[in-house]
XYZ file of C-alpha atoms in Angstrom:
342
model
C 16.425 -264.288 -20.054
C 18.975 -261.453 -20.054
C 22.372 -262.094 -21.623
C 25.532 -261.791 -19.551
C 26.458 -258.600 -21.393
C 23.034 -257.061 -20.698
C 23.258 -258.070 -17.037
C 26.681 -256.447 -16.777
C 25.333 -253.265 -18.411
C 22.389 -253.062 -16.005
C 24.717 -253.648 -13.048
C 26.918 -250.773 -14.181
C 23.959 -248.413 -14.573
C 22.551 -249.425 -11.203
C 25.906 -248.876 -9.502
C 25.859 -245.241 -10.645
C 22.378 -244.585 -9.217
C 22.199 -242.402 -6.107
C 19.472 -244.021 -4.002
C 18.709 -240.693 -2.310
C 17.374 -239.397 -5.665
C 14.576 -242.010 -5.679
C 11.356 -240.381 -4.453
C 9.362 -243.585 -3.901
C 10.215 -244.827 -0.403
C 9.610 -248.500 -1.246
C 11.862 -248.436 -4.305
C 14.469 -246.450 -2.360
C 14.605 -249.104 0.371
C 14.898 -251.930 -2.143
C 17.618 -250.075 -4.027
C 19.588 -249.501 -0.832
C 19.269 -253.175 0.073
C 20.508 -254.230 -3.362
C 23.369 -251.747 -3.178
C 24.515 -253.328 0.061
C 24.261 -256.851 -1.287
C 27.532 -258.627 -2.115
C 27.832 -260.949 -5.093
C 25.499 -261.268 -8.084
C 21.795 -260.559 -8.526
C 18.955 -263.006 -8.754
C 16.551 -262.607 -11.657
C 13.952 -261.053 -9.344
C 16.471 -258.540 -8.054
C 17.505 -257.722 -11.593
C 13.877 -256.975 -12.499
C 13.658 -254.673 -9.483
C 16.750 -252.849 -10.750
C 15.102 -252.410 -14.173
C 11.975 -251.019 -12.483
C 14.048 -248.543 -10.464
C 15.901 -247.338 -13.554
C 12.601 -246.927 -15.425
C 11.127 -244.884 -12.552
C 14.163 -242.588 -12.480
C 14.061 -242.131 -16.259
C 10.344 -241.238 -16.128
C 10.902 -238.654 -13.399
C 13.753 -237.094 -15.353
C 11.605 -236.840 -18.501
C 8.815 -235.026 -16.645
C 11.325 -232.647 -15.073
C 12.875 -231.850 -18.438
C 9.448 -231.211 -19.997
C 8.623 -228.717 -17.248
C 11.992 -227.025 -17.700
C 11.325 -226.608 -21.424
C 7.896 -225.085 -20.815
C 9.249 -222.669 -18.221
C 12.065 -221.658 -20.553
C 9.470 -220.849 -23.225
C 7.528 -218.742 -20.713
C 10.695 -216.810 -19.850
C 11.311 -216.181 -23.549
C 7.717 -214.981 -23.964
C 8.161 -212.446 -21.159
C 11.268 -211.092 -22.873
C 9.392 -210.867 -26.185
C 6.545 -208.945 -24.543
C 9.032 -206.435 -23.135
C 10.701 -206.026 -26.525
C 7.370 -205.482 -28.294
C 6.324 -202.898 -25.712
C 9.599 -201.029 -26.131
C 9.515 -201.504 -29.904
C 6.100 -199.864 -30.369
C 6.956 -196.959 -28.070
C 10.327 -196.434 -29.762
C 8.694 -196.576 -33.219
C 6.324 -193.824 -32.135
C 9.138 -191.597 -30.873
C 11.308 -192.093 -33.953
C 8.384 -191.471 -36.305
C 7.213 -188.159 -34.816
C 4.404 -189.502 -32.611
C 3.151 -191.927 -35.278
C 2.229 -195.483 -34.277
C 2.746 -198.528 -36.503
C -0.178 -199.633 -38.652
C -1.364 -202.760 -40.485
C -2.065 -204.791 -37.348
C -4.052 -208.048 -37.437
C -7.644 -207.173 -36.524
C -8.421 -210.677 -35.132
C -11.700 -210.415 -37.069
C -13.046 -212.871 -39.622
C -15.636 -211.574 -42.101
C -17.737 -213.477 -44.608
C -16.282 -211.311 -47.366
C -14.435 -208.034 -47.744
C -16.951 -205.247 -48.479
C -16.406 -202.413 -50.921
C -15.248 -199.015 -49.720
C -18.025 -197.160 -47.935
C -19.515 -200.331 -46.429
C -18.383 -201.233 -42.880
C -16.562 -204.509 -42.395
C -18.394 -206.709 -39.910
C -17.259 -210.013 -38.456
C -16.444 -212.163 -35.455
C -13.328 -213.324 -33.620
C -11.247 -215.627 -35.847
C -12.093 -219.269 -35.270
C -8.448 -220.202 -34.591
C -7.909 -217.625 -31.837
C -6.572 -218.806 -28.465
C -7.666 -215.576 -26.764
C -11.202 -215.340 -25.372
C -11.317 -211.958 -23.610
C -12.302 -209.833 -26.619
C -15.491 -208.878 -28.458
C -16.010 -206.921 -31.713
C -17.296 -203.334 -31.550
C -17.862 -200.863 -34.403
C -15.440 -197.925 -34.602
C -17.222 -194.545 -34.903
C -15.938 -192.012 -37.426
C -14.337 -189.814 -34.756
C -12.417 -192.776 -33.340
C -11.180 -193.784 -36.802
C -9.990 -190.200 -37.350
C -8.070 -190.124 -34.060
C -6.530 -193.517 -34.808
C -5.473 -192.315 -38.274
C -3.978 -189.154 -36.779
C -1.953 -191.400 -34.483
C -0.736 -193.551 -37.376
C -3.144 -196.511 -37.284
C -4.746 -196.136 -40.696
C -5.364 -199.759 -41.668
C -5.745 -203.289 -40.341
C -5.722 -206.804 -41.736
C -9.026 -208.715 -41.839
C -9.817 -212.324 -42.733
C -11.960 -212.699 -45.854
C -13.600 -216.145 -45.635
C -14.404 -216.116 -49.360
C -10.735 -216.196 -50.387
C -8.447 -219.147 -51.159
C -4.689 -219.056 -50.437
C -2.259 -219.608 -53.308
C -2.013 -223.235 -54.472
C -4.384 -224.399 -51.720
C -7.122 -226.987 -52.226
C -8.840 -225.642 -49.097
C -10.471 -222.213 -48.967
C -10.627 -219.756 -46.059
C -14.147 -220.606 -44.918
C -12.652 -223.085 -42.413
C -9.457 -221.614 -40.952
C -8.585 -224.723 -38.950
C -8.775 -226.868 -42.083
C -6.766 -224.485 -44.238
C -4.023 -224.226 -41.596
C -3.954 -227.979 -40.969
C -3.799 -228.854 -44.669
C -0.486 -230.329 -45.833
C -1.254 -229.353 -49.419
C -0.538 -225.635 -48.931
C 1.985 -223.364 -47.204
C -0.472 -221.664 -44.808
C 0.547 -221.277 -41.160
C -1.622 -219.902 -38.359
C 0.656 -216.985 -37.476
C 0.529 -215.656 -41.047
C -3.194 -216.203 -41.611
C -3.804 -212.441 -41.988
C -1.391 -212.190 -44.929
C -2.852 -212.004 -48.448
C -3.665 -215.154 -50.476
C -0.547 -214.531 -52.580
C 1.480 -214.757 -49.342
C -0.304 -217.970 -48.254
C -2.905 -216.300 -46.058
C -6.578 -215.386 -45.962
C -6.242 -211.691 -45.213
C -6.984 -208.370 -46.853
C -5.598 -204.949 -45.974
C -8.378 -202.548 -45.087
C -8.058 -198.770 -44.829
C -10.173 -198.151 -41.748
C -13.577 -196.496 -42.201
C -16.391 -195.494 -39.884
C -18.303 -198.572 -38.727
C -15.482 -201.053 -39.271
C -15.249 -203.495 -36.398
C -12.306 -203.897 -34.034
C -11.774 -206.250 -31.106
C -12.182 -204.748 -27.628
C -10.735 -206.149 -24.401
C -13.393 -207.507 -22.018
C -11.345 -208.618 -18.989
C -11.042 -205.277 -17.222
C -8.422 -202.575 -16.779
C -6.904 -204.003 -13.603
C -5.553 -207.075 -15.431
C -3.755 -204.813 -17.895
C -2.237 -202.108 -15.693
C -2.585 -203.402 -12.140
C -5.021 -200.648 -11.111
C -8.829 -200.823 -11.257
C -10.741 -198.373 -13.405
C -11.268 -195.106 -11.496
C -14.758 -193.961 -10.607
C -16.435 -191.345 -12.758
C -17.082 -187.923 -11.270
C -20.449 -186.354 -12.001
C -22.020 -183.080 -10.948
C -24.771 -183.192 -8.321
C -25.891 -179.752 -7.025
C -27.696 -181.386 -4.112
C -24.548 -183.094 -2.816
C -21.827 -181.685 -0.539
C -19.412 -181.209 -2.217
C -21.513 -180.794 -5.384
C -19.950 -183.800 -7.141
C -20.461 -187.531 -6.712
C -18.327 -190.559 -7.553
C -20.068 -192.999 -9.872
C -18.624 -196.524 -10.298
C -17.256 -197.154 -13.784
C -18.957 -199.946 -15.701
C -16.265 -201.737 -17.679
C -17.067 -203.346 -21.015
C -17.444 -207.123 -20.593
C -18.649 -208.035 -24.068
C -22.339 -208.090 -23.129
C -23.010 -204.601 -21.757
C -22.161 -202.270 -24.633
C -25.295 -200.186 -24.011
C -24.362 -199.413 -20.382
C -20.531 -199.556 -20.355
C -18.693 -196.392 -19.269
C -15.085 -197.616 -19.026
C -12.159 -197.288 -21.394
C -12.262 -198.888 -24.848
C -9.172 -201.081 -25.150
C -8.671 -202.127 -28.771
C -6.848 -205.469 -29.070
C -4.848 -206.289 -32.210
C -2.485 -209.040 -33.289
C 1.173 -208.239 -33.946
C 1.592 -210.065 -37.241
C 4.055 -209.693 -40.118
C 1.777 -207.416 -42.162
C 2.386 -204.522 -39.740
C 5.081 -202.001 -40.639
C 6.296 -202.434 -37.056
C 8.239 -205.360 -38.535
C 9.497 -203.605 -41.644
C 13.221 -203.299 -40.990
C 13.443 -200.684 -43.759
C 11.204 -198.317 -41.790
C 12.670 -196.125 -39.075
C 12.238 -198.014 -35.806
C 11.073 -201.217 -37.499
C 11.850 -204.492 -35.758
C 13.757 -207.219 -37.581
C 11.659 -210.256 -36.593
C 8.065 -211.131 -35.724
C 7.870 -212.879 -32.315
C 5.936 -216.148 -32.100
C 3.840 -217.239 -29.118
C 4.346 -221.001 -28.771
C 1.959 -222.002 -25.977
C -0.815 -222.683 -28.493
C -1.549 -225.618 -30.769
C -0.260 -225.744 -34.327
C -3.611 -224.655 -35.745
C -4.159 -221.711 -33.365
C -3.165 -218.110 -34.025
C 0.257 -217.699 -32.398
C 1.091 -214.009 -32.308
C 1.408 -211.586 -29.414
C -1.154 -208.808 -29.084
C -1.085 -205.083 -28.391
C -3.805 -203.262 -26.503
C -4.472 -199.591 -27.252
C -6.745 -197.140 -25.477
C -8.889 -195.652 -28.269
C -11.589 -193.933 -26.204
C -14.348 -194.413 -23.660
C -17.669 -196.222 -23.879
C -20.808 -194.117 -23.589
C -24.402 -194.703 -24.713
C -23.532 -197.875 -26.619
C -20.613 -196.492 -28.629
C -16.998 -195.414 -28.317
C -16.263 -191.762 -27.633
C -12.874 -190.952 -29.130
C -9.938 -190.044 -26.917
C -7.593 -187.170 -27.789
C -4.774 -189.555 -28.676
C -4.459 -193.316 -29.064
C -2.030 -194.804 -26.533
C -0.431 -198.217 -26.009
C -1.665 -199.801 -22.781
C -0.135 -203.268 -22.671
C 1.177 -206.298 -24.533
C -0.507 -209.678 -23.933
C 0.373 -213.097 -25.269
C -1.573 -215.136 -27.803
C -3.885 -216.509 -25.117
C -4.622 -213.081 -23.643
C -2.328 -213.471 -20.620
C -0.531 -210.416 -19.283
C 3.191 -210.252 -18.554
C 2.581 -210.957 -14.860
C 0.489 -214.021 -15.703
C 3.177 -215.274 -18.074
C 5.749 -214.762 -15.304
C 3.617 -217.070 -13.180
C 4.158 -219.794 -15.762
C 7.885 -219.146 -15.675
C 8.298 -219.389 -11.895
C 5.941 -222.361 -11.573
C 3.159 -220.613 -9.624
C 0.765 -220.977 -12.548
C 0.106 -223.849 -14.945
C 1.799 -223.508 -18.312
C -0.563 -223.494 -21.297
């Protein structure tokens, strides 16, 4: 049985309720009837009041949760814009030199000695799916180095972070452990900095992650057709459809090679002492606590041909995507409610 004080409190709360805000028609009718009633409540009516207040509270909680998620999406869009501008500004201020030291997104069994290519797979804690590893030919590594990208961070599964009882062979376990200071966003840092990463000066044959979801998602325009000579045609050229790399067709792909890298703290893009360096490393928060939560940059490093990458004249920034591989437009869809928030 409710006390008199509790009954008076519930009456006061119910009096402040606007019945038009109640979405359930049955509850709205009962609330209106009780509002019009003179005198005190019966126990049954009081229970109905409690049910109405609970329904309103539940609706408000859901609405607030959605507002929080949409606010995060709006912040992510702003971060993507800042990263895009930051990389381009860094290049201008540093005489056409791009930042280096990006997270490769690749996990290797161990870090090989110089002269041996580093081979691996997508890190096990990645939220992104639209990438596959491809070896970088010597000419591509040279063009990347000329453009400033001389090294990347790789995960060495044989390492153990400082003061950690868990080694790097299981990234989910090492991140989830409460006995160390490892966090997913810093997983590419060195063991001394509570990570599992090693800095690698890029060499021919080293693997890098390539985008597999097509050019149109990145820039809004589909890949243009190739133009090939055909003396028997009028005019003597023919348009040949471009075959974009999808992760399974390396031998036949003819589209652009879009290298995808994580924007983690090891990159000099975030060294405030460097000209053009940013002061903070943005975090992508629509992932779980054990998933890699950094934004990613996509660079055009060449074109696929005969199962390899043919180097371009100059590496160029194409786009920034979030930690799940969503573009700015897709993240905007989460902000305005037209797309489910991750």
